C-alpha positions as a printed NumPy array, in Angstrom:
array([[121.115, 116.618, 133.968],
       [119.682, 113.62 , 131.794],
       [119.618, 115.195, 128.025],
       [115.884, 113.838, 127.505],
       [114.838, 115.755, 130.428],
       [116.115, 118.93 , 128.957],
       [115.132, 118.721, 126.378],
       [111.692, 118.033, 127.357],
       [111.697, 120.934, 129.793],
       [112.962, 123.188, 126.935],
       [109.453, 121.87 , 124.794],
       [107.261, 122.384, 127.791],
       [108.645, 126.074, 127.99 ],
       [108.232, 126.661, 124.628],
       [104.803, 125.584, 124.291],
       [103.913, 127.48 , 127.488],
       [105.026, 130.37 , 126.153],
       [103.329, 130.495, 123.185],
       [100.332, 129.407, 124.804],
       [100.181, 132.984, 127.111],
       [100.906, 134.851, 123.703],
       [ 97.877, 133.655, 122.135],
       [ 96.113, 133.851, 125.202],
       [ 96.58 , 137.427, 125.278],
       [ 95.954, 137.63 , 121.964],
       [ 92.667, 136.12 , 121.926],
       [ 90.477, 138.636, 123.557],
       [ 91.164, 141.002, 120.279],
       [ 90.488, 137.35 , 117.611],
       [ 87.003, 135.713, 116.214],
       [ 86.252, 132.956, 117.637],
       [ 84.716, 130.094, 115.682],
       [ 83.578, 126.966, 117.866],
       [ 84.274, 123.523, 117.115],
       [ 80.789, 122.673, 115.928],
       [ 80.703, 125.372, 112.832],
       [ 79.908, 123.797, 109.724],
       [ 82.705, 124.626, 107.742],
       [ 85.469, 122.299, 109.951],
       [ 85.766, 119.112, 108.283],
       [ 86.845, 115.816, 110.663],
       [ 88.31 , 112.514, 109.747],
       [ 88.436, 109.771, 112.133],
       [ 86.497, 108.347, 114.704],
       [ 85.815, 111.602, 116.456],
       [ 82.517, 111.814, 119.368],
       [ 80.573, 114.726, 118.856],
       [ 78.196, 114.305, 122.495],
       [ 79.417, 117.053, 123.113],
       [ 79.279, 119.523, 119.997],
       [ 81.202, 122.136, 121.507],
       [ 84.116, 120.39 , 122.497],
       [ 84.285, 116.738, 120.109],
       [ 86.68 , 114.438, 121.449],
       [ 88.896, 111.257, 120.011],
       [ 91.253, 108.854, 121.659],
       [ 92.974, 107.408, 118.453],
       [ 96.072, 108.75 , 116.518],
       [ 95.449, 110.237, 112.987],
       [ 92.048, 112.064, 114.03 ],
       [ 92.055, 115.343, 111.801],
       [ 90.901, 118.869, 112.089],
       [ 90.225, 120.762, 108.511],
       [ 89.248, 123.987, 107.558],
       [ 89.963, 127.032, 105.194],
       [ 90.17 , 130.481, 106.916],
       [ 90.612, 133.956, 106.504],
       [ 93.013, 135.908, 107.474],
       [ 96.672, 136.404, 108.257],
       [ 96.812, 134.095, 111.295],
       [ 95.402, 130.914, 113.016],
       [ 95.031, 129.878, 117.009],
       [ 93.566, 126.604, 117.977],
       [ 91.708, 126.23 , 121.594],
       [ 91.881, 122.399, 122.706],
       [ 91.106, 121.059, 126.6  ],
       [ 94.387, 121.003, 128.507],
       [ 97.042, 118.482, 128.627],
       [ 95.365, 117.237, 125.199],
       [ 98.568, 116.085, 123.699],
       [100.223, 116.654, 120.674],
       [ 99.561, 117.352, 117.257],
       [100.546, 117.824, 113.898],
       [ 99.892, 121.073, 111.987],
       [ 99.998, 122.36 , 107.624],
       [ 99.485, 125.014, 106.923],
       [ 98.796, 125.603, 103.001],
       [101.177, 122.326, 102.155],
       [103.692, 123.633, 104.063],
       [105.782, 121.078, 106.113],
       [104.188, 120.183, 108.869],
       [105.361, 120.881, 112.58 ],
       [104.088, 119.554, 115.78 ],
       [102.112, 121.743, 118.772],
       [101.384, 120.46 , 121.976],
       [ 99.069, 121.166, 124.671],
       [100.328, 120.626, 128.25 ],
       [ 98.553, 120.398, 131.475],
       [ 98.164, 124.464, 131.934],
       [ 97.782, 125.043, 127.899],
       [ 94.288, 125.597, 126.607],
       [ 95.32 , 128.004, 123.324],
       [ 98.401, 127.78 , 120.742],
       [ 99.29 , 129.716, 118.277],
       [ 98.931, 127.76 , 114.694],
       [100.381, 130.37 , 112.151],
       [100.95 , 134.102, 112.53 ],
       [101.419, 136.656, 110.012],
       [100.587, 135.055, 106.572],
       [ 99.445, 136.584, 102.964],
       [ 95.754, 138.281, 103.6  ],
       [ 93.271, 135.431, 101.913],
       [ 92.348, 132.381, 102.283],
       [ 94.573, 129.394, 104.147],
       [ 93.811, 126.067, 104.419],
       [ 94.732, 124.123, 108.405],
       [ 95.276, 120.488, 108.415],
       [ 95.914, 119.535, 112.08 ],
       [ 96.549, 115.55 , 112.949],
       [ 96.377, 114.233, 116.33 ],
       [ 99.522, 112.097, 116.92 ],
       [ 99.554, 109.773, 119.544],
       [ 96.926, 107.338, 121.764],
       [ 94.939, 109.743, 123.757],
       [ 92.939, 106.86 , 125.617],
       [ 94.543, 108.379, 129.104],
       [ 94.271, 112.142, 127.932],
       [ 90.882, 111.96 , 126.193],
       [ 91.797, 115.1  , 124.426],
       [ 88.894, 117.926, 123.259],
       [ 89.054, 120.478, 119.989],
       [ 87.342, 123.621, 121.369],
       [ 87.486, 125.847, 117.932],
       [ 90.083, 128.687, 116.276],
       [ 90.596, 131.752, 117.124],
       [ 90.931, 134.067, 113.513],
       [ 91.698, 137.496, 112.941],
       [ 88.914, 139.883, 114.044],
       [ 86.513, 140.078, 111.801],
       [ 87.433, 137.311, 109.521],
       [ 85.155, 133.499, 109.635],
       [ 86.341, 130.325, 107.913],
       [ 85.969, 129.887, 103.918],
       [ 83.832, 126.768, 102.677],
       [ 84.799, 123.422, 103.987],
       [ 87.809, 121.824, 101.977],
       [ 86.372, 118.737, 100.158],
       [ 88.176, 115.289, 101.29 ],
       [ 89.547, 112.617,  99.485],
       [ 87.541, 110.284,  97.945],
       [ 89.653, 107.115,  98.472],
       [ 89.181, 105.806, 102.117],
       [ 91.261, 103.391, 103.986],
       [ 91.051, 102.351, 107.703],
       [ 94.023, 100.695, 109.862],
       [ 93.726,  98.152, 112.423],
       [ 96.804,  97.761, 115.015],
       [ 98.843,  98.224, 117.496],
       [101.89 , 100.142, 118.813],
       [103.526, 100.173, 114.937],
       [100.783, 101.608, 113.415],
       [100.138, 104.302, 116.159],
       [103.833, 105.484, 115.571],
       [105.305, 103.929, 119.   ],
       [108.6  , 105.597, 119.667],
       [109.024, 106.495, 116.141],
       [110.717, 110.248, 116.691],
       [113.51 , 108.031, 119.467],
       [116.897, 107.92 , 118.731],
       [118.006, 105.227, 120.27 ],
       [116.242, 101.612, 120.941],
       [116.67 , 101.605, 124.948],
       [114.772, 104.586, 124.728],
       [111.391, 104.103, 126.411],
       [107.779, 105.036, 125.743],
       [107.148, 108.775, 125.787],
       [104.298, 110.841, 124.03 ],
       [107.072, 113.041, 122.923],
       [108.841, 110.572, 120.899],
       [105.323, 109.109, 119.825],
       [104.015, 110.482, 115.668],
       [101.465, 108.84 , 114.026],
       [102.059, 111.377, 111.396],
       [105.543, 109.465, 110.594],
       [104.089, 106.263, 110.287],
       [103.366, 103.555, 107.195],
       [ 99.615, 104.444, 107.759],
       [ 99.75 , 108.118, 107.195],
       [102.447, 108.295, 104.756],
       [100.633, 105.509, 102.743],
       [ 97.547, 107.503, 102.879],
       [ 99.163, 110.89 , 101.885],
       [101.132, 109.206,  98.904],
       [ 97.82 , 107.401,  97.477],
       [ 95.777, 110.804,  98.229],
       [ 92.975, 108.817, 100.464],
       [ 91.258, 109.837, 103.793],
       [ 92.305, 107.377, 106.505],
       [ 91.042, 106.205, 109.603],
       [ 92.425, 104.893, 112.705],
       [ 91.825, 102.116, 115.149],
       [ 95.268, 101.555, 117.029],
       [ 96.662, 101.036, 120.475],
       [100.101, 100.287, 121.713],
       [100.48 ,  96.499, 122.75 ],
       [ 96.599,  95.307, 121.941],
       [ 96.186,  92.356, 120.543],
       [ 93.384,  90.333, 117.893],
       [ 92.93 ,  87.836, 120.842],
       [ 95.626,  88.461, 123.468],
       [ 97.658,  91.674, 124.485],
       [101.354,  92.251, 125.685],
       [102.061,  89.419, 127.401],
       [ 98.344,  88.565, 128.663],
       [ 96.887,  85.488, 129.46 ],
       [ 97.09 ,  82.428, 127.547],
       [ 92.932,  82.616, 126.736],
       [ 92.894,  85.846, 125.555],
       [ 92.456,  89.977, 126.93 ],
       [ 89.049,  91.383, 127.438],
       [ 90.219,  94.669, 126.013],
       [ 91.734,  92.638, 123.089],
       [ 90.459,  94.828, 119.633],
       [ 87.828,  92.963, 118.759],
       [ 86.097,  94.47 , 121.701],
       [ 87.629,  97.559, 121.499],
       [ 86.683,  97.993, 117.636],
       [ 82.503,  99.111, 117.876],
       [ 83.792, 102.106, 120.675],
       [ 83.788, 105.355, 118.921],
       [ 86.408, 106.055, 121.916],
       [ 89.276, 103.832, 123.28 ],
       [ 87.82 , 102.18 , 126.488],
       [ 84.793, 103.672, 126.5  ],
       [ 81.68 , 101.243, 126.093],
       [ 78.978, 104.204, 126.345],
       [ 79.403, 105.404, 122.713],
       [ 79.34 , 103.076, 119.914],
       [ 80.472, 104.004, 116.517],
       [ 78.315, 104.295, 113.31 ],
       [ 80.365, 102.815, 110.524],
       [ 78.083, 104.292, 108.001],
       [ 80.22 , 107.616, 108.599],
       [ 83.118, 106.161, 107.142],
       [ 82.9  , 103.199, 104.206],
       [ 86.432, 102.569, 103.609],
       [ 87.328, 101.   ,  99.713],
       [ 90.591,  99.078, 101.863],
       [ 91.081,  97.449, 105.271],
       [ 94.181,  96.865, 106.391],
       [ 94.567,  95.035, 109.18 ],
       [ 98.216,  94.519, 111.339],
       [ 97.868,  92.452, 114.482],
       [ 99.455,  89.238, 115.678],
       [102.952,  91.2  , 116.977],
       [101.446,  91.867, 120.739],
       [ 99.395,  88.258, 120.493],
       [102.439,  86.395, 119.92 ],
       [105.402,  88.724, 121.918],
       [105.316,  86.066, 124.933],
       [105.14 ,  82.471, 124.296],
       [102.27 ,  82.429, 126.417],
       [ 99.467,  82.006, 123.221],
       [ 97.208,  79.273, 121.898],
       [ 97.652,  79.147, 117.841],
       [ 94.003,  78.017, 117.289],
       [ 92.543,  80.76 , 119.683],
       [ 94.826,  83.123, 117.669],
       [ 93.494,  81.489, 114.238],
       [ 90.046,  81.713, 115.693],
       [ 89.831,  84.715, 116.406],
       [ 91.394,  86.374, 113.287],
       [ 88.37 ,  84.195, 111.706],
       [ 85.767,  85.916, 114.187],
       [ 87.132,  89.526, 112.879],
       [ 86.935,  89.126, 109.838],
       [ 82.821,  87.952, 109.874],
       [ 82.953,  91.577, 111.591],
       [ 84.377,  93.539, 109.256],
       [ 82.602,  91.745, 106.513],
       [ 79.601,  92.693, 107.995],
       [ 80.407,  95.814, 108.198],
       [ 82.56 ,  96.742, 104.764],
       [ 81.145,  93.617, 102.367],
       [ 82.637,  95.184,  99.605],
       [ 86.133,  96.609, 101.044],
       [ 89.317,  95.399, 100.262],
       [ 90.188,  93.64 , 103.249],
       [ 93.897,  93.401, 103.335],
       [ 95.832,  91.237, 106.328],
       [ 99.612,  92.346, 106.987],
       [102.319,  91.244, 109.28 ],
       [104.808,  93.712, 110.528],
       [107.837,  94.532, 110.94 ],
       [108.611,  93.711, 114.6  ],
       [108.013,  90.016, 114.029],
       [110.917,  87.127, 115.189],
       [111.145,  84.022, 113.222],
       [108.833,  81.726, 115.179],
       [105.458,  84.059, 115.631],
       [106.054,  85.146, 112.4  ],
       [105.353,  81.609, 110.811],
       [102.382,  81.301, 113.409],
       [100.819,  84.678, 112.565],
       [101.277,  83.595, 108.713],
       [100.187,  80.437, 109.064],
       [ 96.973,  81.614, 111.175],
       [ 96.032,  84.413, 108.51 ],
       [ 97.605,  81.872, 105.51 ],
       [ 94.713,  80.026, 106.828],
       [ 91.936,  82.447, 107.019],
       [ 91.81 ,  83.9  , 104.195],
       [ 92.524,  80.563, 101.811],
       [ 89.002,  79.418, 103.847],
       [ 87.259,  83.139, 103.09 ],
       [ 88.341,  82.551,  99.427],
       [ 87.089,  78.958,  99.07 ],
       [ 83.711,  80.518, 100.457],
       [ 84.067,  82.839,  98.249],
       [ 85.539,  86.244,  99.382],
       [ 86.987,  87.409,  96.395],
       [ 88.017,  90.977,  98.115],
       [ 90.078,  89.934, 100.355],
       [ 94.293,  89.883, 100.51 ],
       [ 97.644,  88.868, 102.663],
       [100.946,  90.913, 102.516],
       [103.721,  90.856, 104.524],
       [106.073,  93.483, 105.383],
       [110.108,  93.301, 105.668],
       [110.997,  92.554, 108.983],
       [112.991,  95.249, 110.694],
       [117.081,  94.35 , 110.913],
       [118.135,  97.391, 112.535],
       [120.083,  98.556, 109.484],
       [117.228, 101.89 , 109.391],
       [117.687, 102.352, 112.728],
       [115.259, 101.747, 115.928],
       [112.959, 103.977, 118.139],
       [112.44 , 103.754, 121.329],
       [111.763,  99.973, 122.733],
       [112.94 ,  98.326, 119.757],
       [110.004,  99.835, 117.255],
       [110.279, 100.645, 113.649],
       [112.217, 103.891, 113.164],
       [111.305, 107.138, 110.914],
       [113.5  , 105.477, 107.607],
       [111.461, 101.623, 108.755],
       [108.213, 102.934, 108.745],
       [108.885, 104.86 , 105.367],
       [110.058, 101.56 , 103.69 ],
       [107.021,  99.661, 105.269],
       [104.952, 102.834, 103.709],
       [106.741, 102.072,  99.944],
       [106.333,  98.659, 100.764],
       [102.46 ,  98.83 , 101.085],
       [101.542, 101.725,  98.826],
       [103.091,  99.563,  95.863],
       [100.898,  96.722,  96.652],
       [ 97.65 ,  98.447,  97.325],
       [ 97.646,  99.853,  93.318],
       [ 98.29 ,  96.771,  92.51 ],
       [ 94.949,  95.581,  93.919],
       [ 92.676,  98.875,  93.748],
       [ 94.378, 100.494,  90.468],
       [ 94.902, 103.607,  92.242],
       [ 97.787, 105.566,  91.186]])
């Protein structure tokens, strides 16, 4: 039997067993529903439906103190996976399978209070998973809502920033959710180590003008469109970027546009100049920051520099003093790969060191 099946099949047991304990448990638990007051969310997160809010990007979060010596989260079925800490502790990752609707968070902790951070890890455009609320000891209610950070950042990208392959072992690996964490990634790791919120706006192989391998004129589903959606693909909910003013942008895009020789450099330059009139009129006083990543060959690296080289020198002469290029090493294999060639765990933790050093050195943050 092929080891990665096992081993999935091993998970999916797992989960479903501990999704029939705390089913049974339930019926004796408090439940609180997803719309209480005291759960905090971070990330672009629809609330149509305030019973049952749903997200489609990675790095969507679920916060809240409660009482009590245990925790049990109820989520649609076949939401994906997540992230959970529980008081600091390190984090470990749940999932919620086709026939799981409850999973046990934490069991049999000191009586008080406990603070739940819970991450959402990989692209749920396809799942379109749904937080339904906790279940808490009987008789016990969540504590007032933790306070965030006050430091915001949002990242724009693709497959690198959503954490594409980044639990693999091996390169020839291919895409799985399993292997998918945005939690491990240069985004959420920079975020943690600079103590900001952080939002998300990320989808394996998009593009700022042209996806994987996608026609020489550009995608229709390219970012740029994608980026006023509160949810991935869906044009019937825009979002209201006066819930989240970030103080940084960063923006990495450019690997997916340039992957195929099939692009047009001045469409490509064009278009990075078209995004940034749109985040400018939405964040006029962020830090705007444009990166190149890690997965990068020698020629569309020079043309994605070049483009954004060019960009930003015009911004400046017009007099955008807020706004910043960095480039990231390019992966050489010597941290290891995940699956399909993307940055591994060790990559995206240089990238991370990489980026955190230069962002104090243009907000003073320490």
């Amino acid at each position: 039997m092929n080891k990665h099946f096992l081993l999935h099949a091993v998970i999916a047991f797992a989960l479903c067993s501990q999704s029939l304990a705390a089913l049974a448990q339930s019926a004796d638990r408090t439940f609180v529903p997803a719309n209480d007051s005291q759960i905090v969310y971070m990330g672009r997160v629809s609330h149509r439906n305030p019973s049952s809010p749903c997200f489609t990007y990675p790095g969507v979060s679920i916060i809240a103190n409660f009482e009590g010596t245990s925790l049990t989260m109820k989520a649609k079925p076949n939401s994906g996976y997540f992230m959970v800490e529980i008081d600091n502790q390190s984090p470990y990752k749940i999932g919620f399978g086709e026939n799981d609707s409850i999973q046990i968070l934490a069991e049999a902790l000191p009586k008080g209070v406990h603070t739940a951070r819970i991450m959402y890890v990989i692209e749920g455009y396809q799942l379109r998973p749904e937080f339904r609320g906790f279940y808490l000891n009987k008789g016990c209610k969540l504590a007032q809502a933790p306070g965030l950070p006050a430091r915001k950042i949002e990242f724009i990208g693709n497959s690198i920033t959503c954490g594409y392959g980044v639990e693999a072992t091996d390169a020839s690996m291919p895409f799985s959710n399993e292997t998918e964490n945005h939690y491990y990634t240069y985004a959420a790791i920079t975020a943690r180590t600079l103590k900001a919120q952080h939002l998300v706006v990320a989808r394996s192989g998009i593009g700022i003008y042209r996806n994987y391998n996608g026609p020489r004129t550009g995608s229709p589903d390219c970012m740029p469109a994608m980026y006023e959606q509160t949810l991935f693909s869906d044009p019937s909910e825009t979002w209201d970027h006066s819930l989240y003013t970030p103080d940084v942008v960063c923006v990495n895009l450019g690997t997916n546009d340039t992957s195929t020789d099939n692009y047009d450099t001045k469409l490509l330059t064009q278009a990075y100049r078209n995004f940034l009139k749109t985040l400018r009129g939405h964040y006029p006083q962020a830090k705007i920051v444009f990166l190149t990543g890690t997965m990068l060959s020698e020629k569309p690296a020079k043309v994605v520099k070049t483009a954004l080289n060019t960009v930003v020198a015009e911004a400046k002469q017009q007099g955008d003093t807020n706004l910043y290029r960095f480039d990231m090493s390019p992966q050489t294999g010597a941290l290891g790969m995940g699956a399909s060639y993307h940055p591994s765990l060790r990559q995206q933790q240089k990238m991370a060191n990489e980026l955190t050093a230069f962002l104090k050195t243009i907000t003073g943050w320490d």
